[in-house]
mmCIF file of C-alpha atoms in Angstrom:
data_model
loop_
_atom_site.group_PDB
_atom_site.id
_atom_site.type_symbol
_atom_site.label_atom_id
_atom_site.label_comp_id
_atom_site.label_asym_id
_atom_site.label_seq_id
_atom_site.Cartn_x
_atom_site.Cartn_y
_atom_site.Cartn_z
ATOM 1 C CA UNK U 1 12.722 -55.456 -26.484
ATOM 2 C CA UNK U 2 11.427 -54.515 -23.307
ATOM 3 C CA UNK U 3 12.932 -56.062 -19.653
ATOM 4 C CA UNK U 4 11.054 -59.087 -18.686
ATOM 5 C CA UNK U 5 10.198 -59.847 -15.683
ATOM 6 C CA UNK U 6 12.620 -62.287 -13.823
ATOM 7 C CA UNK U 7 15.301 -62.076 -16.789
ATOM 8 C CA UNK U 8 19.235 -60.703 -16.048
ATOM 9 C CA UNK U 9 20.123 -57.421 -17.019
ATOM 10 C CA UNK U 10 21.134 -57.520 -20.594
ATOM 11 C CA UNK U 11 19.178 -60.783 -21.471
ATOM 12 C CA UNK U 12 16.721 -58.980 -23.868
ATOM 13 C CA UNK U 13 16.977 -61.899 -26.424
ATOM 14 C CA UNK U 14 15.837 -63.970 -24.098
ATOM 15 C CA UNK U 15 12.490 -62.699 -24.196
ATOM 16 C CA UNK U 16 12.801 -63.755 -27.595
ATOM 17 C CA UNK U 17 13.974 -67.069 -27.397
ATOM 18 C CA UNK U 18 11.423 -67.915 -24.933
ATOM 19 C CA UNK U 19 8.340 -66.491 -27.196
ATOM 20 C CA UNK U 20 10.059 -68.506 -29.921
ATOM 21 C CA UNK U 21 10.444 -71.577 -27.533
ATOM 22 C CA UNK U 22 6.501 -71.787 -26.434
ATOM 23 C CA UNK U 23 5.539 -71.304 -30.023
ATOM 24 C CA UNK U 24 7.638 -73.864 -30.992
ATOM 25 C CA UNK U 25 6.100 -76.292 -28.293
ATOM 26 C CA UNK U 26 2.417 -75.196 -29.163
ATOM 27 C CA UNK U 27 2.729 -76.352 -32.757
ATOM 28 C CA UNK U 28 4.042 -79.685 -31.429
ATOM 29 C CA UNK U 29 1.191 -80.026 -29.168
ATOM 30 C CA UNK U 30 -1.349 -79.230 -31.508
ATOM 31 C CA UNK U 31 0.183 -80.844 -34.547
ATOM 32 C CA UNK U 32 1.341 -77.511 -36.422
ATOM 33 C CA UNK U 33 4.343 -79.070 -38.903
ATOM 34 C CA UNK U 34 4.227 -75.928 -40.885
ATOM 35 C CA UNK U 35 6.096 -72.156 -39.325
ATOM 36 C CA UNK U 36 7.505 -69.638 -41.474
ATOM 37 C CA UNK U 37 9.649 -66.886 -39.100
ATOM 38 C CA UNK U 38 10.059 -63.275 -40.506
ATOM 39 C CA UNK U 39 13.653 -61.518 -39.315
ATOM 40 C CA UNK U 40 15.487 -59.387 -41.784
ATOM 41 C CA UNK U 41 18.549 -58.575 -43.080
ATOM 42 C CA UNK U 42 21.793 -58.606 -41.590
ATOM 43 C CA UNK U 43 21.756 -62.008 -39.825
ATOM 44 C CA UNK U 44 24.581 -63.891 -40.058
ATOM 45 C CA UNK U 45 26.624 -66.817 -37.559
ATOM 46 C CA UNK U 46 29.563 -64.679 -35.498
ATOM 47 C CA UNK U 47 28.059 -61.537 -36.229
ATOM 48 C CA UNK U 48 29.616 -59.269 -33.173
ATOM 49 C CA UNK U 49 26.397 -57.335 -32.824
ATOM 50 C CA UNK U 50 24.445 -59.099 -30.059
ATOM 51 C CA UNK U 51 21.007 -58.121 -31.644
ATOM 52 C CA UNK U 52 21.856 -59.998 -34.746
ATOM 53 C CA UNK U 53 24.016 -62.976 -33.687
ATOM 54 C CA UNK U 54 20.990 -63.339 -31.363
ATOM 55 C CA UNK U 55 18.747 -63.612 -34.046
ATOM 56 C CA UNK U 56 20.924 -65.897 -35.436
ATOM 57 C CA UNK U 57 20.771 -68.316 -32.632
ATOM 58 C CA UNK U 58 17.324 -68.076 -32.480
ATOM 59 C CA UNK U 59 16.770 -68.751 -36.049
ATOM 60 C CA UNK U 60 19.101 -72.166 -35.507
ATOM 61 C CA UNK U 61 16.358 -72.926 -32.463
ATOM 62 C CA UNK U 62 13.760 -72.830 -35.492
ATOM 63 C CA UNK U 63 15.858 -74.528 -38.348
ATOM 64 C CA UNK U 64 16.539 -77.465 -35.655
ATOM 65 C CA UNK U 65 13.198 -78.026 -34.445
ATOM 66 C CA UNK U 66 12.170 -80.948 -36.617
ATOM 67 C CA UNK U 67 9.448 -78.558 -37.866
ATOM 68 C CA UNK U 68 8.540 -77.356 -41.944
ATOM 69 C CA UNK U 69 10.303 -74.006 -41.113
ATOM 70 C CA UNK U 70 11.315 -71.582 -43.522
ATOM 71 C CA UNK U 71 13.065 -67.907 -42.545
ATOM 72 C CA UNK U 72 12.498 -64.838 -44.619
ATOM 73 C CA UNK U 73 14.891 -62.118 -44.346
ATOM 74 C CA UNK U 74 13.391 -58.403 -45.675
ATOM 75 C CA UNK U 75 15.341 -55.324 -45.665
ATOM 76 C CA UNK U 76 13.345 -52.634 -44.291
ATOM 77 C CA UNK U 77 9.304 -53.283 -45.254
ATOM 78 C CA UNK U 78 7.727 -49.954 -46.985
ATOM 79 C CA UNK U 79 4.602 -49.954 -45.231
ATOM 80 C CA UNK U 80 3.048 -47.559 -42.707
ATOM 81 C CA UNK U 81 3.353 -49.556 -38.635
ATOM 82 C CA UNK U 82 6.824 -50.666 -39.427
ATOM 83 C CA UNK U 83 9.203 -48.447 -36.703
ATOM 84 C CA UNK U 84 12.168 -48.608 -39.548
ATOM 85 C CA UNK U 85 9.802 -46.816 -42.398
ATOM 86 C CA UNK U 86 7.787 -44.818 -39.659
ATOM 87 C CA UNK U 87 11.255 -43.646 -38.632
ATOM 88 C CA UNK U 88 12.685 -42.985 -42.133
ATOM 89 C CA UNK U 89 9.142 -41.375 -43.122
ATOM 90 C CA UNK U 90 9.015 -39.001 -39.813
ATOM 91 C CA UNK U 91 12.913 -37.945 -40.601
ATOM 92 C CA UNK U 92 11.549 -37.043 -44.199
ATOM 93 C CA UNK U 93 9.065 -34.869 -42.981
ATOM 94 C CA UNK U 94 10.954 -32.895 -40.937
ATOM 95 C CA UNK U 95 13.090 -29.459 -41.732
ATOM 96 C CA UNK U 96 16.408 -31.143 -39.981
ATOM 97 C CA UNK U 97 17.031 -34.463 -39.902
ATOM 98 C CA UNK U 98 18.997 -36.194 -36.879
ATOM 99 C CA UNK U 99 20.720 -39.105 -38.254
ATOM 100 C CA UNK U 100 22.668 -41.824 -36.243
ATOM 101 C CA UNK U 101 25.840 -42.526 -37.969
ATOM 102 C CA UNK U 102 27.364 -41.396 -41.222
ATOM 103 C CA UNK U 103 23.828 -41.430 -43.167
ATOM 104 C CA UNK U 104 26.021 -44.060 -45.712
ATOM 105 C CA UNK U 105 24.986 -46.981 -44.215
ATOM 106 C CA UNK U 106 22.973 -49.092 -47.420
ATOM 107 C CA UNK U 107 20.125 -50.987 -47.470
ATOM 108 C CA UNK U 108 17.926 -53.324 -49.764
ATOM 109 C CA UNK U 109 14.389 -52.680 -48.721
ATOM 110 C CA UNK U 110 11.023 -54.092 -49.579
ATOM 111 C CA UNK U 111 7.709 -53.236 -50.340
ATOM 112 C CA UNK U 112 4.936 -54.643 -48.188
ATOM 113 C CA UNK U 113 3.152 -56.664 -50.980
ATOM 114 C CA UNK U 114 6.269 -58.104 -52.509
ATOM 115 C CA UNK U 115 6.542 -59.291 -48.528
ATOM 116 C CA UNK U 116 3.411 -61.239 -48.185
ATOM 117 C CA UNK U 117 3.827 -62.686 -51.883
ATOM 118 C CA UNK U 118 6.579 -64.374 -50.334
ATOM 119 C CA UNK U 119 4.696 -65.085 -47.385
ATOM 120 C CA UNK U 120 2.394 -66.641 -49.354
ATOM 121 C CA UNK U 121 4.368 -68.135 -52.050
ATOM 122 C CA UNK U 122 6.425 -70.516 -49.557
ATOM 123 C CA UNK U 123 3.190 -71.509 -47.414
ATOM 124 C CA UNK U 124 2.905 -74.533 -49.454
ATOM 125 C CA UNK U 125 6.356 -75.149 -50.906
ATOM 126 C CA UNK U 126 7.890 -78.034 -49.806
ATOM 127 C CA UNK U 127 11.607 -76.833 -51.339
ATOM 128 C CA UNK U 128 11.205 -73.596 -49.150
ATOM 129 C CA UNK U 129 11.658 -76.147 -45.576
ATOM 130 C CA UNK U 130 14.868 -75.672 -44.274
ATOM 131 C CA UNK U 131 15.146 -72.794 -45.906
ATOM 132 C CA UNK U 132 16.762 -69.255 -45.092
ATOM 133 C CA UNK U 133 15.516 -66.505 -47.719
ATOM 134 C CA UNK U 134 17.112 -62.979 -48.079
ATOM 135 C CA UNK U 135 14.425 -60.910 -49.671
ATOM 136 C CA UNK U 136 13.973 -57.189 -51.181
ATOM 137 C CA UNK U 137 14.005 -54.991 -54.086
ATOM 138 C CA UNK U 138 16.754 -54.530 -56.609
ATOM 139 C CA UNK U 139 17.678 -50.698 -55.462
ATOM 140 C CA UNK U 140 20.405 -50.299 -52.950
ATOM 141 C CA UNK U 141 19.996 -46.890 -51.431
ATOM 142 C CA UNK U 142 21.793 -45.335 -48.610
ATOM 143 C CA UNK U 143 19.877 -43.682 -45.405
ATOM 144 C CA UNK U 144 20.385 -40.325 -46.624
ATOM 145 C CA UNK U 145 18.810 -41.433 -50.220
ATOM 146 C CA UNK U 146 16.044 -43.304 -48.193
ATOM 147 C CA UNK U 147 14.751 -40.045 -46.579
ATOM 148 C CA UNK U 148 15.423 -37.569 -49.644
ATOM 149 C CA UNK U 149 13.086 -40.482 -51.808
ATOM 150 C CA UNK U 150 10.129 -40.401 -49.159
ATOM 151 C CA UNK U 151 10.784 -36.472 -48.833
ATOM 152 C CA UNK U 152 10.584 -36.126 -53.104
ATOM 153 C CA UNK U 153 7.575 -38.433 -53.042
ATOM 154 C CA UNK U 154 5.865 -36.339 -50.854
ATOM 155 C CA UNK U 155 6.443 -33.009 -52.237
ATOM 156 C CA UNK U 156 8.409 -32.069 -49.890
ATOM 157 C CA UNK U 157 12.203 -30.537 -50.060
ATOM 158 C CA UNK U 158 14.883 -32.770 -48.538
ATOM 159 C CA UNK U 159 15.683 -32.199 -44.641
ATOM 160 C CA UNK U 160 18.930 -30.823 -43.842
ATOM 161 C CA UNK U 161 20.648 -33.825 -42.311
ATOM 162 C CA UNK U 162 22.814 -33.742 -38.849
ATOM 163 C CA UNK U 163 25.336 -36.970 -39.000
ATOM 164 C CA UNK U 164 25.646 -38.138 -34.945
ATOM 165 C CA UNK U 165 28.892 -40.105 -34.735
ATOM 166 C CA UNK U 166 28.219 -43.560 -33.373
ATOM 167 C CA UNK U 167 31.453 -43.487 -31.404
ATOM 168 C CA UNK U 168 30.087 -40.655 -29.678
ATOM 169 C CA UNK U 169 26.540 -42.655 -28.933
ATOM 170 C CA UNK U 170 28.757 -46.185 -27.447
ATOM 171 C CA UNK U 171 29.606 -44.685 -24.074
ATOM 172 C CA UNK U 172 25.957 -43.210 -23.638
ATOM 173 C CA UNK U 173 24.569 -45.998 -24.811
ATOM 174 C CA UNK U 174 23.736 -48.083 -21.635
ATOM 175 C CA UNK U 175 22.485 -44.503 -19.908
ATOM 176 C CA UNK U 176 20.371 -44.242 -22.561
ATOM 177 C CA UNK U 177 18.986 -47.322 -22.888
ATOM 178 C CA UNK U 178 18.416 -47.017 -18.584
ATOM 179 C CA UNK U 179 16.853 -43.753 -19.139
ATOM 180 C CA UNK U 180 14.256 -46.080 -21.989
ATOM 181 C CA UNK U 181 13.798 -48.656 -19.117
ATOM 182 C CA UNK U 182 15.295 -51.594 -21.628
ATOM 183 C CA UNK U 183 17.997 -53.939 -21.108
ATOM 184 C CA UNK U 184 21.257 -52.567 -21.084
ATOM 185 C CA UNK U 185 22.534 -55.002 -23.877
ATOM 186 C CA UNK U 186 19.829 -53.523 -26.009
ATOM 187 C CA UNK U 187 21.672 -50.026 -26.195
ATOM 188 C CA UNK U 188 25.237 -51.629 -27.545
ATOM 189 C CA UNK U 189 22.889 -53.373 -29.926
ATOM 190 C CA UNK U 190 20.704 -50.661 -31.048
ATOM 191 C CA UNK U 191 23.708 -48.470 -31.597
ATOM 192 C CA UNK U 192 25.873 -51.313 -33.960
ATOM 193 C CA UNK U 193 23.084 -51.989 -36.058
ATOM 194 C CA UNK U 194 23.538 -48.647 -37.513
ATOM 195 C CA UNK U 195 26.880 -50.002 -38.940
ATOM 196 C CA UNK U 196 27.646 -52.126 -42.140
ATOM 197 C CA UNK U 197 25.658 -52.305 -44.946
ATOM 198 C CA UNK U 198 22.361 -54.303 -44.886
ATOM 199 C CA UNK U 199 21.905 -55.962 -48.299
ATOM 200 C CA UNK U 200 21.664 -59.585 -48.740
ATOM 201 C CA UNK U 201 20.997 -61.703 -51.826
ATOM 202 C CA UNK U 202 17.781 -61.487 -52.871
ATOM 203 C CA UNK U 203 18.012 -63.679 -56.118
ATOM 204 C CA UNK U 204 18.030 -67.535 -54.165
ATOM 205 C CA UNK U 205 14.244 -67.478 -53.306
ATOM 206 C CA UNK U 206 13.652 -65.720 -56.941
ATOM 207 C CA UNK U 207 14.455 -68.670 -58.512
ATOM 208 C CA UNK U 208 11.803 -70.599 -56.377
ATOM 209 C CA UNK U 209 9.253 -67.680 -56.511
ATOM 210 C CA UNK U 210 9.621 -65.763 -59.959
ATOM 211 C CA UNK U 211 8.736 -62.146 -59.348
ATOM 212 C CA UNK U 212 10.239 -58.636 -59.395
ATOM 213 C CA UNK U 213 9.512 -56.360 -56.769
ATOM 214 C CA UNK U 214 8.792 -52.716 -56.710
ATOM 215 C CA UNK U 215 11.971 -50.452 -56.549
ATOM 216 C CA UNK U 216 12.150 -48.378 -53.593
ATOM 217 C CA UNK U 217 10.577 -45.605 -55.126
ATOM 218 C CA UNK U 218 7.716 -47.341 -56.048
ATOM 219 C CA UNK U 219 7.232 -49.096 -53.253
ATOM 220 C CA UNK U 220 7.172 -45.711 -51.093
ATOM 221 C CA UNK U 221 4.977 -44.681 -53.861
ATOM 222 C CA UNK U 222 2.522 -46.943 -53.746
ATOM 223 C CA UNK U 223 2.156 -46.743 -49.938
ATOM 224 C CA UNK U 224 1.527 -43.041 -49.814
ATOM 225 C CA UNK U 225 -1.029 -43.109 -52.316
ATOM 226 C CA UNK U 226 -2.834 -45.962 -50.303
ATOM 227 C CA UNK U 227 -2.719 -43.775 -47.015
ATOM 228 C CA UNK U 228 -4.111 -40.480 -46.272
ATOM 229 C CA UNK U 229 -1.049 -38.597 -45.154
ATOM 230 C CA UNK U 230 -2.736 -36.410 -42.201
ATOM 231 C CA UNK U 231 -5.071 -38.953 -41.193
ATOM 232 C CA UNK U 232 -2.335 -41.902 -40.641
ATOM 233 C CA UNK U 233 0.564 -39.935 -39.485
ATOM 234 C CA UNK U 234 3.708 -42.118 -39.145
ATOM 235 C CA UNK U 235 4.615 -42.998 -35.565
ATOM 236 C CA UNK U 236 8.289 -40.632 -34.422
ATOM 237 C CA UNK U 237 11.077 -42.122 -33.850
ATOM 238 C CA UNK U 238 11.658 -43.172 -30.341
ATOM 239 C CA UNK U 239 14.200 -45.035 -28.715
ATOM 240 C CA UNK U 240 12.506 -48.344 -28.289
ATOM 241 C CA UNK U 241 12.634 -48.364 -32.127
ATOM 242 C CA UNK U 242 15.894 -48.294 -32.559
ATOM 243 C CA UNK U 243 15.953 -51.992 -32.775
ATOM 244 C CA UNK U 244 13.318 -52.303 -35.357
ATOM 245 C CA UNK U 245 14.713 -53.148 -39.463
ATOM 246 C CA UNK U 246 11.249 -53.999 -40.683
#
């Protein structure tokens, strides 16, 4: 999400399309058929959040390429190095919480191995080409639940939570993102993606893959109990995270 050299202010998806673009022409040169793009969830054609109908646009570049692509869509991946879970984790270990937005805003997340069994499952699939794949957990949980669950799982009491209205966050938004030295159409972006729920259908790719992955609970779970919690402290949140789902 950072400016890039020689692109127009508020461009930063063309940074994107670009990586995507000399990817795409590497596995043509070296006879790569097979590409399977991560996203997440939320993508959808005429979505009026630039981030996402970005995404979108770059996920038709893919589709269209003549390649074996498949897309997988996660909610937000429960593993430590992801700046959505690093964010949710930090919030959870803190006394007072600053939340964007109303703290109601649901998601469908995903724990890291249910991730790369996916990965993995569609590698060699032929029915997967083509293919766009929503994937996560069964448990729809709001924000607010997402950082009482990591604060429970830890031990810990849950933060008191300060709701920052989004409409208040719109006209800073382009200061902000300034002040962060990113594209301007970053900050509009950053800021909507804390609207609207971010769910998906997970059940399509179930059918092709059979499996059923951990709840959220579980998944955070299972990640702290892999991780020594003062050793691997989660990376704070930080403005050039804001972007970052999964």
């Amino acid at each position: 999400t950072r400016r890039q050299p020689g692109l127009r202010e508020g461009d930063f998806m063309e940074a994107e399309y670009l990586g995507l673009d000399n990817v795409l022409a590497a596995c043509r040169s070296h006879g790569v058929r097979r590409v399977i793009y991560v996203t997440t969830l939320g993508i959808e054609p005429g979505s009026s959040n630039p981030w996402m109908h970005g995404r979108w646009v770059a996920e038709q570049r893919l589709l269209e390429s003549g390649l074996d692509a498949t897309i997988l869509q996660p909610g937000q991946v429960l593993g430590l190095g992801g700046g959505g879970f690093d964010m949710t984790l930090a919030q959870s270990r803190r006394r007072i919480a600053f939340i964007l937005g109303t703290g109601e805003q649901r998601y469908r997340n995903i724990a890291l191995e249910d991730l790369l069994y996916y990965l993995v499952g569609v590698l060699e699939e032929p029915r997967s080409y083509g293919q766009r794949y929503q994937v996560g957990c069964d448990d729809i949980v709001t924000y607010d639940q997402m950082i009482d669950i990591c604060a429970e799982e830890q031990g810990r009491p849950h933060p008191s939570k300060v709701h920052i209205p989004l409409q208040a966050l719109r006209p800073l938004a382009r200061l902000l993102w300034w002040l962060l030295r990113l594209p301007a159409g970053a900050g509009v972006a950053g800021v909507e993606s804390f609207e609207g729920d971010l769910i998906g259908d997970p059940m399509p790719i179930r059918f092709l893959l059979p499996r059923q992955p951990l709840g959220y609970r579980e998944g955070v779970r299972r990640m702290l109990a892999a991780v020594d919690e003062e050793s691997v402290p989660p990376r704070e949140a930080s403005g050039d995270r804001l972007l970052q789902r999964s």
